[in-house]
Amino acid sequence: MRRVRFLLLQAAAMATFELYRRSTIGMCLTETLDEMVSSGTLSPELAIQVLVQFDKSMTDALENQVKSKVNIKGHLHTYRFCDNVWTFILTDAQFKNEETTEQVGKVKIVACDSKLLNQ
């Protein structure tokens, strides 16, 4: 089962960011597709197409449908810029929007330039 998941993740490298596959919904989708491929219900090729569509749909939804903004404050523990991807690790972070404020002990933020998708 792990081997199939590895193959799915390796084979699905496309022009979209695969960041959202590590989210809760992305992990659940990957596990479900893995089970379906293992049981013979779904072909590996179709599972790859589903993952690629998931990547595109998540990128589109966040770009076009999310209108709220949040301010983040915290202590910068680590930062990195590699392959046009910024990674920040903050400790004692505070997320604040118009309605609420949340405290988080440790958070990892990964940011990519969406303009790179059109290249």
mmCIF file of N, CA, C and O in Angstrom, residues 7-113:
data_model
loop_
_atom_site.group_PDB
_atom_site.id
_atom_site.type_symbol
_atom_site.label_atom_id
_atom_site.label_comp_id
_atom_site.label_asym_id
_atom_site.label_seq_id
_atom_site.Cartn_x
_atom_site.Cartn_y
_atom_site.Cartn_z
ATOM 1 N N LEU A 7 4.360 5.743 -5.475
ATOM 2 C CA LEU A 7 4.308 5.856 -6.932
ATOM 3 C C LEU A 7 3.334 6.937 -7.370
ATOM 4 O O LEU A 7 3.601 7.671 -8.310
ATOM 5 N N LEU A 8 2.186 7.034 -6.684
ATOM 6 C CA LEU A 8 1.209 8.065 -7.025
ATOM 7 C C LEU A 8 1.796 9.450 -6.830
ATOM 8 O O LEU A 8 1.639 10.320 -7.674
ATOM 9 N N LEU A 9 2.473 9.651 -5.723
ATOM 10 C CA LEU A 9 3.029 10.971 -5.434
ATOM 11 C C LEU A 9 4.178 11.303 -6.381
ATOM 12 O O LEU A 9 4.327 12.440 -6.805
ATOM 13 N N GLN A 10 4.984 10.303 -6.724
ATOM 14 C CA GLN A 10 6.109 10.543 -7.623
ATOM 15 C C GLN A 10 5.639 10.832 -9.044
ATOM 16 O O GLN A 10 6.175 11.697 -9.722
ATOM 17 N N ALA A 11 4.635 10.120 -9.490
ATOM 18 C CA ALA A 11 4.215 10.218 -10.884
ATOM 19 C C ALA A 11 3.363 11.437 -11.179
ATOM 20 O O ALA A 11 3.165 11.795 -12.324
ATOM 21 N N ALA A 12 2.855 12.090 -10.151
ATOM 22 C CA ALA A 12 1.896 13.173 -10.375
ATOM 23 C C ALA A 12 2.531 14.555 -10.399
ATOM 24 O O ALA A 12 1.854 15.545 -10.218
ATOM 25 N N ALA A 13 3.815 14.643 -10.628
ATOM 26 C CA ALA A 13 4.473 15.947 -10.676
ATOM 27 C C ALA A 13 4.023 16.680 -11.946
ATOM 28 O O ALA A 13 4.308 16.263 -13.039
ATOM 29 N N MET A 14 3.306 17.780 -11.758
ATOM 30 C CA MET A 14 2.780 18.536 -12.887
ATOM 31 C C MET A 14 3.078 20.017 -12.665
ATOM 32 O O MET A 14 3.885 20.369 -11.833
ATOM 33 N N ALA A 15 2.357 20.887 -13.364
ATOM 34 C CA ALA A 15 2.614 22.313 -13.319
ATOM 35 C C ALA A 15 1.921 23.008 -12.158
ATOM 36 O O ALA A 15 1.929 24.224 -12.094
ATOM 37 N N THR A 16 1.315 22.279 -11.258
ATOM 38 C CA THR A 16 0.679 22.896 -10.105
ATOM 39 C C THR A 16 1.478 22.562 -8.854
ATOM 40 O O THR A 16 2.234 21.601 -8.829
ATOM 41 N N PHE A 17 1.277 23.341 -7.827
ATOM 42 C CA PHE A 17 1.938 23.063 -6.565
ATOM 43 C C PHE A 17 1.254 21.892 -5.879
ATOM 44 O O PHE A 17 0.042 21.767 -5.917
ATOM 45 N N GLU A 18 2.040 21.054 -5.263
ATOM 46 C CA GLU A 18 1.502 19.893 -4.578
ATOM 47 C C GLU A 18 1.439 20.117 -3.068
ATOM 48 O O GLU A 18 1.335 19.172 -2.302
ATOM 49 N N LEU A 19 1.463 21.361 -2.646
ATOM 50 C CA LEU A 19 1.479 21.686 -1.223
ATOM 51 C C LEU A 19 0.252 21.185 -0.485
ATOM 52 O O LEU A 19 0.331 20.772 0.660
ATOM 53 N N TYR A 20 -0.885 21.238 -1.129
ATOM 54 C CA TYR A 20 -2.140 20.955 -0.454
ATOM 55 C C TYR A 20 -2.346 19.465 -0.223
ATOM 56 O O TYR A 20 -3.235 19.080 0.514
ATOM 57 N N ARG A 21 -1.518 18.634 -0.805
ATOM 58 C CA ARG A 21 -1.606 17.190 -0.560
ATOM 59 C C ARG A 21 -1.202 16.832 0.860
ATOM 60 O O ARG A 21 -1.539 15.769 1.345
ATOM 61 N N ARG A 22 -0.481 17.709 1.522
ATOM 62 C CA ARG A 22 -0.083 17.460 2.908
ATOM 63 C C ARG A 22 -1.103 17.995 3.902
ATOM 64 O O ARG A 22 -0.935 17.856 5.105
ATOM 65 N N SER A 23 -2.161 18.605 3.397
ATOM 66 C CA SER A 23 -3.247 19.052 4.264
ATOM 67 C C SER A 23 -4.071 17.833 4.670
ATOM 68 O O SER A 23 -3.912 16.740 4.113
ATOM 69 N N THR A 24 -4.958 18.013 5.631
ATOM 70 C CA THR A 24 -5.790 16.902 6.085
ATOM 71 C C THR A 24 -6.606 16.318 4.950
ATOM 72 O O THR A 24 -6.640 15.097 4.746
ATOM 73 N N ILE A 25 -7.252 17.169 4.174
ATOM 74 C CA ILE A 25 -8.081 16.675 3.069
ATOM 75 C C ILE A 25 -7.218 16.034 1.983
ATOM 76 O O ILE A 25 -7.598 15.026 1.381
ATOM 77 N N GLY A 26 -6.037 16.575 1.733
ATOM 78 C CA GLY A 26 -5.139 15.993 0.739
ATOM 79 C C GLY A 26 -4.630 14.624 1.150
ATOM 80 O O GLY A 26 -4.552 13.706 0.320
ATOM 81 N N MET A 27 -4.292 14.466 2.426
ATOM 82 C CA MET A 27 -3.834 13.167 2.930
ATOM 83 C C MET A 27 -4.958 12.136 2.870
ATOM 84 O O MET A 27 -4.730 10.982 2.497
ATOM 85 N N CYS A 28 -6.174 12.543 3.217
ATOM 86 C CA CYS A 28 -7.322 11.628 3.146
ATOM 87 C C CYS A 28 -7.584 11.204 1.705
ATOM 88 O O CYS A 28 -7.860 10.024 1.443
ATOM 89 N N LEU A 29 -7.511 12.155 0.784
ATOM 90 C CA LEU A 29 -7.709 11.832 -0.625
ATOM 91 C C LEU A 29 -6.642 10.846 -1.099
ATOM 92 O O LEU A 29 -6.950 9.846 -1.757
ATOM 93 N N THR A 30 -5.397 11.098 -0.757
ATOM 94 C CA THR A 30 -4.305 10.221 -1.171
ATOM 95 C C THR A 30 -4.476 8.819 -0.606
ATOM 96 O O THR A 30 -4.285 7.822 -1.316
ATOM 97 N N GLU A 31 -4.856 8.718 0.671
ATOM 98 C CA GLU A 31 -5.076 7.402 1.288
ATOM 99 C C GLU A 31 -6.227 6.659 0.610
ATOM 100 O O GLU A 31 -6.135 5.456 0.362
ATOM 101 N N THR A 32 -7.303 7.378 0.309
ATOM 102 C CA THR A 32 -8.450 6.751 -0.351
ATOM 103 C C THR A 32 -8.083 6.268 -1.745
ATOM 104 O O THR A 32 -8.430 5.142 -2.134
ATOM 105 N N LEU A 33 -7.375 7.105 -2.501
ATOM 106 C CA LEU A 33 -6.942 6.694 -3.835
ATOM 107 C C LEU A 33 -5.997 5.497 -3.756
ATOM 108 O O LEU A 33 -6.083 4.565 -4.572
ATOM 109 N N ASP A 34 -5.131 5.498 -2.764
ATOM 110 C CA ASP A 34 -4.203 4.392 -2.555
ATOM 111 C C ASP A 34 -4.964 3.087 -2.318
ATOM 112 O O ASP A 34 -4.652 2.050 -2.911
ATOM 113 N N GLU A 35 -5.984 3.136 -1.472
ATOM 114 C CA GLU A 35 -6.794 1.951 -1.196
ATOM 115 C C GLU A 35 -7.531 1.483 -2.450
ATOM 116 O O GLU A 35 -7.627 0.280 -2.713
ATOM 117 N N MET A 36 -8.061 2.435 -3.223
ATOM 118 C CA MET A 36 -8.799 2.078 -4.432
ATOM 119 C C MET A 36 -7.887 1.459 -5.488
ATOM 120 O O MET A 36 -8.282 0.512 -6.182
ATOM 121 N N VAL A 37 -6.668 1.969 -5.611
ATOM 122 C CA VAL A 37 -5.719 1.391 -6.557
ATOM 123 C C VAL A 37 -5.295 0.004 -6.081
ATOM 124 O O VAL A 37 -5.228 -0.942 -6.877
ATOM 125 N N SER A 38 -5.051 -0.147 -4.788
ATOM 126 C CA SER A 38 -4.637 -1.435 -4.235
ATOM 127 C C SER A 38 -5.702 -2.503 -4.411
ATOM 128 O O SER A 38 -5.394 -3.669 -4.657
ATOM 129 N N SER A 39 -6.967 -2.110 -4.305
ATOM 130 C CA SER A 39 -8.060 -3.073 -4.438
ATOM 131 C C SER A 39 -8.454 -3.308 -5.899
ATOM 132 O O SER A 39 -9.297 -4.159 -6.184
ATOM 133 N N GLY A 40 -7.884 -2.546 -6.811
ATOM 134 C CA GLY A 40 -8.198 -2.710 -8.220
ATOM 135 C C GLY A 40 -9.424 -1.944 -8.673
ATOM 136 O O GLY A 40 -9.856 -2.069 -9.818
ATOM 137 N N THR A 41 -10.009 -1.136 -7.790
ATOM 138 C CA THR A 41 -11.187 -0.352 -8.131
ATOM 139 C C THR A 41 -10.861 0.790 -9.074
ATOM 140 O O THR A 41 -11.701 1.210 -9.869
ATOM 141 N N LEU A 42 -9.639 1.281 -9.006
ATOM 142 C CA LEU A 42 -9.223 2.463 -9.761
ATOM 143 C C LEU A 42 -7.848 2.195 -10.358
ATOM 144 O O LEU A 42 -6.997 1.575 -9.714
ATOM 145 N N SER A 43 -7.630 2.672 -11.560
ATOM 146 C CA SER A 43 -6.312 2.506 -12.179
ATOM 147 C C SER A 43 -5.352 3.556 -11.621
ATOM 148 O O SER A 43 -5.781 4.653 -11.227
ATOM 149 N N PRO A 44 -4.062 3.250 -11.594
ATOM 150 C CA PRO A 44 -3.089 4.245 -11.123
ATOM 151 C C PRO A 44 -3.116 5.528 -11.951
ATOM 152 O O PRO A 44 -2.941 6.617 -11.406
ATOM 153 N N GLU A 45 -3.350 5.396 -13.238
ATOM 154 C CA GLU A 45 -3.388 6.577 -14.107
ATOM 155 C C GLU A 45 -4.532 7.511 -13.730
ATOM 156 O O GLU A 45 -4.366 8.730 -13.703
ATOM 157 N N LEU A 46 -5.711 6.927 -13.465
ATOM 158 C CA LEU A 46 -6.859 7.746 -13.078
ATOM 159 C C LEU A 46 -6.635 8.380 -11.705
ATOM 160 O O LEU A 46 -7.003 9.538 -11.479
ATOM 161 N N ALA A 47 -5.994 7.651 -10.795
ATOM 162 C CA ALA A 47 -5.684 8.206 -9.473
ATOM 163 C C ALA A 47 -4.746 9.408 -9.598
ATOM 164 O O ALA A 47 -4.923 10.413 -8.907
ATOM 165 N N ILE A 48 -3.801 9.325 -10.498
ATOM 166 C CA ILE A 48 -2.884 10.452 -10.733
ATOM 167 C C ILE A 48 -3.652 11.648 -11.272
ATOM 168 O O ILE A 48 -3.435 12.789 -10.846
ATOM 169 N N GLN A 49 -4.581 11.405 -12.194
ATOM 170 C CA GLN A 49 -5.396 12.490 -12.742
ATOM 171 C C GLN A 49 -6.220 13.158 -11.644
ATOM 172 O O GLN A 49 -6.385 14.384 -11.643
ATOM 173 N N VAL A 50 -6.736 12.363 -10.712
ATOM 174 C CA VAL A 50 -7.514 12.920 -9.599
ATOM 175 C C VAL A 50 -6.630 13.815 -8.741
ATOM 176 O O VAL A 50 -7.033 14.917 -8.352
ATOM 177 N N LEU A 51 -5.415 13.367 -8.436
ATOM 178 C CA LEU A 51 -4.499 14.182 -7.624
ATOM 179 C C LEU A 51 -4.119 15.485 -8.327
ATOM 180 O O LEU A 51 -4.062 16.542 -7.693
ATOM 181 N N VAL A 52 -3.873 15.416 -9.614
ATOM 182 C CA VAL A 52 -3.525 16.622 -10.371
ATOM 183 C C VAL A 52 -4.701 17.591 -10.371
ATOM 184 O O VAL A 52 -4.531 18.805 -10.190
ATOM 185 N N GLN A 53 -5.915 17.074 -10.546
ATOM 186 C CA GLN A 53 -7.105 17.935 -10.511
ATOM 187 C C GLN A 53 -7.300 18.532 -9.126
ATOM 188 O O GLN A 53 -7.687 19.698 -8.993
ATOM 189 N N PHE A 54 -7.022 17.761 -8.082
ATOM 190 C CA PHE A 54 -7.101 18.272 -6.713
ATOM 191 C C PHE A 54 -6.146 19.456 -6.536
ATOM 192 O O PHE A 54 -6.528 20.488 -5.981
ATOM 193 N N ASP A 55 -4.914 19.305 -7.019
ATOM 194 C CA ASP A 55 -3.931 20.397 -6.929
ATOM 195 C C ASP A 55 -4.448 21.658 -7.627
ATOM 196 O O ASP A 55 -4.392 22.753 -7.072
ATOM 197 N N LYS A 56 -4.964 21.490 -8.822
ATOM 198 C CA LYS A 56 -5.475 22.632 -9.589
ATOM 199 C C LYS A 56 -6.675 23.266 -8.893
ATOM 200 O O LYS A 56 -6.785 24.495 -8.805
ATOM 201 N N SER A 57 -7.589 22.436 -8.399
ATOM 202 C CA SER A 57 -8.803 22.942 -7.757
ATOM 203 C C SER A 57 -8.491 23.688 -6.468
ATOM 204 O O SER A 57 -9.094 24.734 -6.191
ATOM 205 N N MET A 58 -7.562 23.174 -5.676
ATOM 206 C CA MET A 58 -7.198 23.857 -4.437
ATOM 207 C C MET A 58 -6.542 25.200 -4.728
ATOM 208 O O MET A 58 -6.855 26.211 -4.093
ATOM 209 N N THR A 59 -5.649 25.223 -5.696
ATOM 210 C CA THR A 59 -4.995 26.476 -6.070
ATOM 211 C C THR A 59 -6.017 27.493 -6.549
ATOM 212 O O THR A 59 -6.006 28.653 -6.123
ATOM 213 N N ASP A 60 -6.933 27.054 -7.405
ATOM 214 C CA ASP A 60 -7.963 27.946 -7.937
ATOM 215 C C ASP A 60 -8.891 28.447 -6.831
ATOM 216 O O ASP A 60 -9.212 29.634 -6.769
ATOM 217 N N ALA A 61 -9.317 27.558 -5.949
ATOM 218 C CA ALA A 61 -10.242 27.949 -4.879
ATOM 219 C C ALA A 61 -9.602 28.971 -3.944
ATOM 220 O O ALA A 61 -10.231 29.966 -3.572
ATOM 221 N N LEU A 62 -8.362 28.744 -3.566
ATOM 222 C CA LEU A 62 -7.703 29.683 -2.661
ATOM 223 C C LEU A 62 -7.426 31.021 -3.340
ATOM 224 O O LEU A 62 -7.480 32.068 -2.702
ATOM 225 N N GLU A 63 -7.161 30.973 -4.618
ATOM 226 C CA GLU A 63 -6.868 32.210 -5.353
ATOM 227 C C GLU A 63 -8.121 33.035 -5.616
ATOM 228 O O GLU A 63 -8.095 34.259 -5.531
ATOM 229 N N ASN A 64 -9.234 32.372 -5.912
ATOM 230 C CA ASN A 64 -10.421 33.092 -6.372
ATOM 231 C C ASN A 64 -11.576 33.164 -5.383
ATOM 232 O O ASN A 64 -12.443 34.021 -5.536
ATOM 233 N N GLN A 65 -11.624 32.298 -4.404
ATOM 234 C CA GLN A 65 -12.788 32.257 -3.529
ATOM 235 C C GLN A 65 -12.527 32.742 -2.101
ATOM 236 O O GLN A 65 -13.446 33.136 -1.409
ATOM 237 N N VAL A 66 -11.284 32.697 -1.653
ATOM 238 C CA VAL A 66 -10.979 33.130 -0.288
ATOM 239 C C VAL A 66 -10.733 34.632 -0.290
ATOM 240 O O VAL A 66 -9.857 35.129 -0.995
ATOM 241 N N LYS A 67 -11.534 35.355 0.486
ATOM 242 C CA LYS A 67 -11.439 36.818 0.514
ATOM 243 C C LYS A 67 -10.911 37.359 1.844
ATOM 244 O O LYS A 67 -10.543 38.505 1.943
ATOM 245 N N SER A 68 -10.907 36.541 2.883
ATOM 246 C CA SER A 68 -10.484 37.032 4.188
ATOM 247 C C SER A 68 -8.960 37.144 4.264
ATOM 248 O O SER A 68 -8.226 36.470 3.549
ATOM 249 N N LYS A 69 -8.513 38.016 5.143
ATOM 250 C CA LYS A 69 -7.093 38.232 5.362
ATOM 251 C C LYS A 69 -6.789 37.983 6.819
ATOM 252 O O LYS A 69 -7.635 38.168 7.687
ATOM 253 N N VAL A 70 -5.557 37.596 7.090
ATOM 254 C CA VAL A 70 -5.134 37.329 8.458
ATOM 255 C C VAL A 70 -3.757 37.951 8.675
ATOM 256 O O VAL A 70 -2.931 37.992 7.764
ATOM 257 N N ASN A 71 -3.553 38.476 9.869
ATOM 258 C CA ASN A 71 -2.241 38.983 10.269
ATOM 259 C C ASN A 71 -1.583 37.931 11.138
ATOM 260 O O ASN A 71 -2.223 37.355 12.020
ATOM 261 N N ILE A 72 -0.301 37.705 10.901
ATOM 262 C CA ILE A 72 0.448 36.702 11.655
ATOM 263 C C ILE A 72 1.623 37.390 12.329
ATOM 264 O O ILE A 72 2.398 38.103 11.681
ATOM 265 N N LYS A 73 1.741 37.172 13.634
ATOM 266 C CA LYS A 73 2.889 37.667 14.391
ATOM 267 C C LYS A 73 3.461 36.494 15.173
ATOM 268 O O LYS A 73 2.730 35.638 15.644
ATOM 269 N N GLY A 74 4.769 36.472 15.297
ATOM 270 C CA GLY A 74 5.400 35.400 16.056
ATOM 271 C C GLY A 74 6.908 35.561 16.025
ATOM 272 O O GLY A 74 7.442 36.493 15.414
ATOM 273 N N HIS A 75 7.584 34.641 16.681
ATOM 274 C CA HIS A 75 9.044 34.631 16.700
ATOM 275 C C HIS A 75 9.532 33.741 15.565
ATOM 276 O O HIS A 75 9.175 32.566 15.488
ATOM 277 N N LEU A 76 10.344 34.316 14.680
ATOM 278 C CA LEU A 76 10.861 33.559 13.543
ATOM 279 C C LEU A 76 11.950 32.607 14.019
ATOM 280 O O LEU A 76 13.010 33.025 14.480
ATOM 281 N N HIS A 77 11.659 31.331 13.943
ATOM 282 C CA HIS A 77 12.606 30.301 14.378
ATOM 283 C C HIS A 77 13.555 29.929 13.239
ATOM 284 O O HIS A 77 14.766 29.881 13.406
ATOM 285 N N THR A 78 12.977 29.678 12.046
ATOM 286 C CA THR A 78 13.763 29.257 10.882
ATOM 287 C C THR A 78 13.111 29.796 9.621
ATOM 288 O O THR A 78 11.884 29.872 9.553
ATOM 289 N N TYR A 79 13.913 30.145 8.645
ATOM 290 C CA TYR A 79 13.370 30.470 7.332
ATOM 291 C C TYR A 79 14.291 29.911 6.263
ATOM 292 O O TYR A 79 15.473 29.667 6.494
ATOM 293 N N ARG A 80 13.690 29.657 5.074
ATOM 294 C CA ARG A 80 14.455 29.080 3.978
ATOM 295 C C ARG A 80 13.799 29.494 2.670
ATOM 296 O O ARG A 80 12.581 29.584 2.563
ATOM 297 N N PHE A 81 14.626 29.724 1.652
ATOM 298 C CA PHE A 81 14.141 29.999 0.301
ATOM 299 C C PHE A 81 14.864 29.052 -0.640
ATOM 300 O O PHE A 81 16.070 29.137 -0.818
ATOM 301 N N CYS A 82 14.119 28.108 -1.208
ATOM 302 C CA CYS A 82 14.712 27.101 -2.081
ATOM 303 C C CYS A 82 13.739 26.804 -3.211
ATOM 304 O O CYS A 82 12.552 26.572 -2.959
ATOM 305 N N ASP A 83 14.220 26.825 -4.434
ATOM 306 C CA ASP A 83 13.394 26.533 -5.612
ATOM 307 C C ASP A 83 12.142 27.397 -5.664
ATOM 308 O O ASP A 83 11.037 26.910 -5.932
ATOM 309 N N ASN A 84 12.295 28.676 -5.384
ATOM 310 C CA ASN A 84 11.195 29.649 -5.412
ATOM 311 C C ASN A 84 10.097 29.344 -4.387
ATOM 312 O O ASN A 84 8.942 29.699 -4.587
ATOM 313 N N VAL A 85 10.447 28.673 -3.321
ATOM 314 C CA VAL A 85 9.503 28.358 -2.248
ATOM 315 C C VAL A 85 10.074 28.883 -0.937
ATOM 316 O O VAL A 85 11.195 28.549 -0.551
ATOM 317 N N TRP A 86 9.289 29.713 -0.256
ATOM 318 C CA TRP A 86 9.661 30.205 1.067
ATOM 319 C C TRP A 86 9.074 29.266 2.122
ATOM 320 O O TRP A 86 7.912 28.876 2.033
ATOM 321 N N THR A 87 9.874 28.935 3.128
ATOM 322 C CA THR A 87 9.405 28.159 4.264
ATOM 323 C C THR A 87 9.774 28.930 5.533
ATOM 324 O O THR A 87 10.930 29.310 5.713
ATOM 325 N N PHE A 88 8.777 29.188 6.370
ATOM 326 C CA PHE A 88 8.973 29.886 7.631
ATOM 327 C C PHE A 88 8.484 28.989 8.764
ATOM 328 O O PHE A 88 7.403 28.403 8.660
ATOM 329 N N ILE A 89 9.251 28.915 9.836
ATOM 330 C CA ILE A 89 8.783 28.246 11.041
ATOM 331 C C ILE A 89 8.730 29.300 12.136
ATOM 332 O O ILE A 89 9.741 29.940 12.450
ATOM 333 N N LEU A 90 7.528 29.521 12.669
ATOM 334 C CA LEU A 90 7.302 30.521 13.706
ATOM 335 C C LEU A 90 6.957 29.828 15.019
ATOM 336 O O LEU A 90 6.288 28.796 15.022
ATOM 337 N N THR A 91 7.419 30.397 16.109
ATOM 338 C CA THR A 91 7.013 29.927 17.432
ATOM 339 C C THR A 91 6.202 31.028 18.107
ATOM 340 O O THR A 91 6.352 32.207 17.791
ATOM 341 N N ASP A 92 5.346 30.630 19.016
ATOM 342 C CA ASP A 92 4.456 31.562 19.725
ATOM 343 C C ASP A 92 3.758 32.506 18.737
ATOM 344 O O ASP A 92 3.765 33.721 18.893
ATOM 345 N N ALA A 93 3.148 31.921 17.728
ATOM 346 C CA ALA A 93 2.505 32.701 16.668
ATOM 347 C C ALA A 93 1.097 33.114 17.067
ATOM 348 O O ALA A 93 0.399 32.407 17.790
ATOM 349 N N GLN A 94 0.707 34.272 16.578
ATOM 350 C CA GLN A 94 -0.641 34.799 16.799
ATOM 351 C C GLN A 94 -1.265 35.083 15.441
ATOM 352 O O GLN A 94 -0.718 35.834 14.638
ATOM 353 N N PHE A 95 -2.415 34.442 15.189
ATOM 354 C CA PHE A 95 -3.178 34.657 13.960
ATOM 355 C C PHE A 95 -4.365 35.527 14.309
ATOM 356 O O PHE A 95 -5.135 35.203 15.214
ATOM 357 N N LYS A 96 -4.534 36.636 13.584
ATOM 358 C CA LYS A 96 -5.593 37.587 13.913
ATOM 359 C C LYS A 96 -6.305 38.037 12.639
ATOM 360 O O LYS A 96 -5.677 38.433 11.668
ATOM 361 N N ASN A 97 -7.650 37.939 12.660
ATOM 362 C CA ASN A 97 -8.454 38.520 11.590
ATOM 363 C C ASN A 97 -9.461 39.464 12.226
ATOM 364 O O ASN A 97 -9.346 39.790 13.408
ATOM 365 N N GLU A 98 -10.473 39.904 11.478
ATOM 366 C CA GLU A 98 -11.434 40.882 12.002
ATOM 367 C C GLU A 98 -12.236 40.337 13.178
ATOM 368 O O GLU A 98 -12.681 41.081 14.039
ATOM 369 N N GLU A 99 -12.427 39.016 13.218
ATOM 370 C CA GLU A 99 -13.327 38.421 14.198
ATOM 371 C C GLU A 99 -12.653 37.771 15.401
ATOM 372 O O GLU A 99 -13.204 37.758 16.490
ATOM 373 N N THR A 100 -11.475 37.194 15.214
ATOM 374 C CA THR A 100 -10.895 36.378 16.279
ATOM 375 C C THR A 100 -9.371 36.415 16.260
ATOM 376 O O THR A 100 -8.759 36.806 15.267
ATOM 377 N N THR A 101 -8.807 35.983 17.375
ATOM 378 C CA THR A 101 -7.359 35.846 17.511
ATOM 379 C C THR A 101 -7.065 34.452 18.044
ATOM 380 O O THR A 101 -7.711 33.991 18.982
ATOM 381 N N GLU A 102 -6.083 33.780 17.427
ATOM 382 C CA GLU A 102 -5.690 32.434 17.845
ATOM 383 C C GLU A 102 -4.201 32.404 18.135
ATOM 384 O O GLU A 102 -3.410 32.968 17.390
ATOM 385 N N GLN A 103 -3.829 31.729 19.200
ATOM 386 C CA GLN A 103 -2.429 31.526 19.558
ATOM 387 C C GLN A 103 -2.024 30.104 19.153
ATOM 388 O O GLN A 103 -2.774 29.156 19.370
ATOM 389 N N VAL A 104 -0.833 29.974 18.554
ATOM 390 C CA VAL A 104 -0.310 28.672 18.147
ATOM 391 C C VAL A 104 1.127 28.588 18.634
ATOM 392 O O VAL A 104 1.911 29.514 18.433
ATOM 393 N N GLY A 105 1.477 27.467 19.248
ATOM 394 C CA GLY A 105 2.826 27.293 19.776
ATOM 395 C C GLY A 105 3.891 27.255 18.694
ATOM 396 O O GLY A 105 4.942 27.874 18.806
ATOM 397 N N LYS A 106 3.630 26.514 17.625
ATOM 398 C CA LYS A 106 4.600 26.392 16.536
ATOM 399 C C LYS A 106 3.831 26.196 15.244
ATOM 400 O O LYS A 106 2.883 25.415 15.179
ATOM 401 N N VAL A 107 4.246 26.899 14.179
ATOM 402 C CA VAL A 107 3.566 26.798 12.892
ATOM 403 C C VAL A 107 4.591 26.853 11.759
ATOM 404 O O VAL A 107 5.597 27.553 11.855
ATOM 405 N N LYS A 108 4.315 26.053 10.723
ATOM 406 C CA LYS A 108 5.160 26.068 9.518
ATOM 407 C C LYS A 108 4.339 26.675 8.397
ATOM 408 O O LYS A 108 3.226 26.246 8.116
ATOM 409 N N ILE A 109 4.893 27.693 7.756
ATOM 410 C CA ILE A 109 4.235 28.368 6.644
ATOM 411 C C ILE A 109 5.070 28.144 5.388
ATOM 412 O O ILE A 109 6.269 28.425 5.386
ATOM 413 N N VAL A 110 4.430 27.631 4.343
ATOM 414 C CA VAL A 110 5.092 27.406 3.066
ATOM 415 C C VAL A 110 4.400 28.304 2.046
ATOM 416 O O VAL A 110 3.181 28.270 1.910
ATOM 417 N N ALA A 111 5.176 29.125 1.361
ATOM 418 C CA ALA A 111 4.612 30.092 0.417
ATOM 419 C C ALA A 111 5.298 29.976 -0.938
ATOM 420 O O ALA A 111 6.521 29.906 -1.018
ATOM 421 N N CYS A 112 4.474 29.944 -1.990
ATOM 422 C CA CYS A 112 4.969 29.856 -3.363
ATOM 423 C C CYS A 112 4.379 30.988 -4.175
ATOM 424 O O CYS A 112 3.284 31.454 -3.894
ATOM 425 N N ASP A 113 5.072 31.389 -5.208
ATOM 426 C CA ASP A 113 4.588 32.431 -6.108
ATOM 427 C C ASP A 113 3.627 31.802 -7.107
ATOM 428 O O ASP A 113 4.032 30.980 -7.935
#
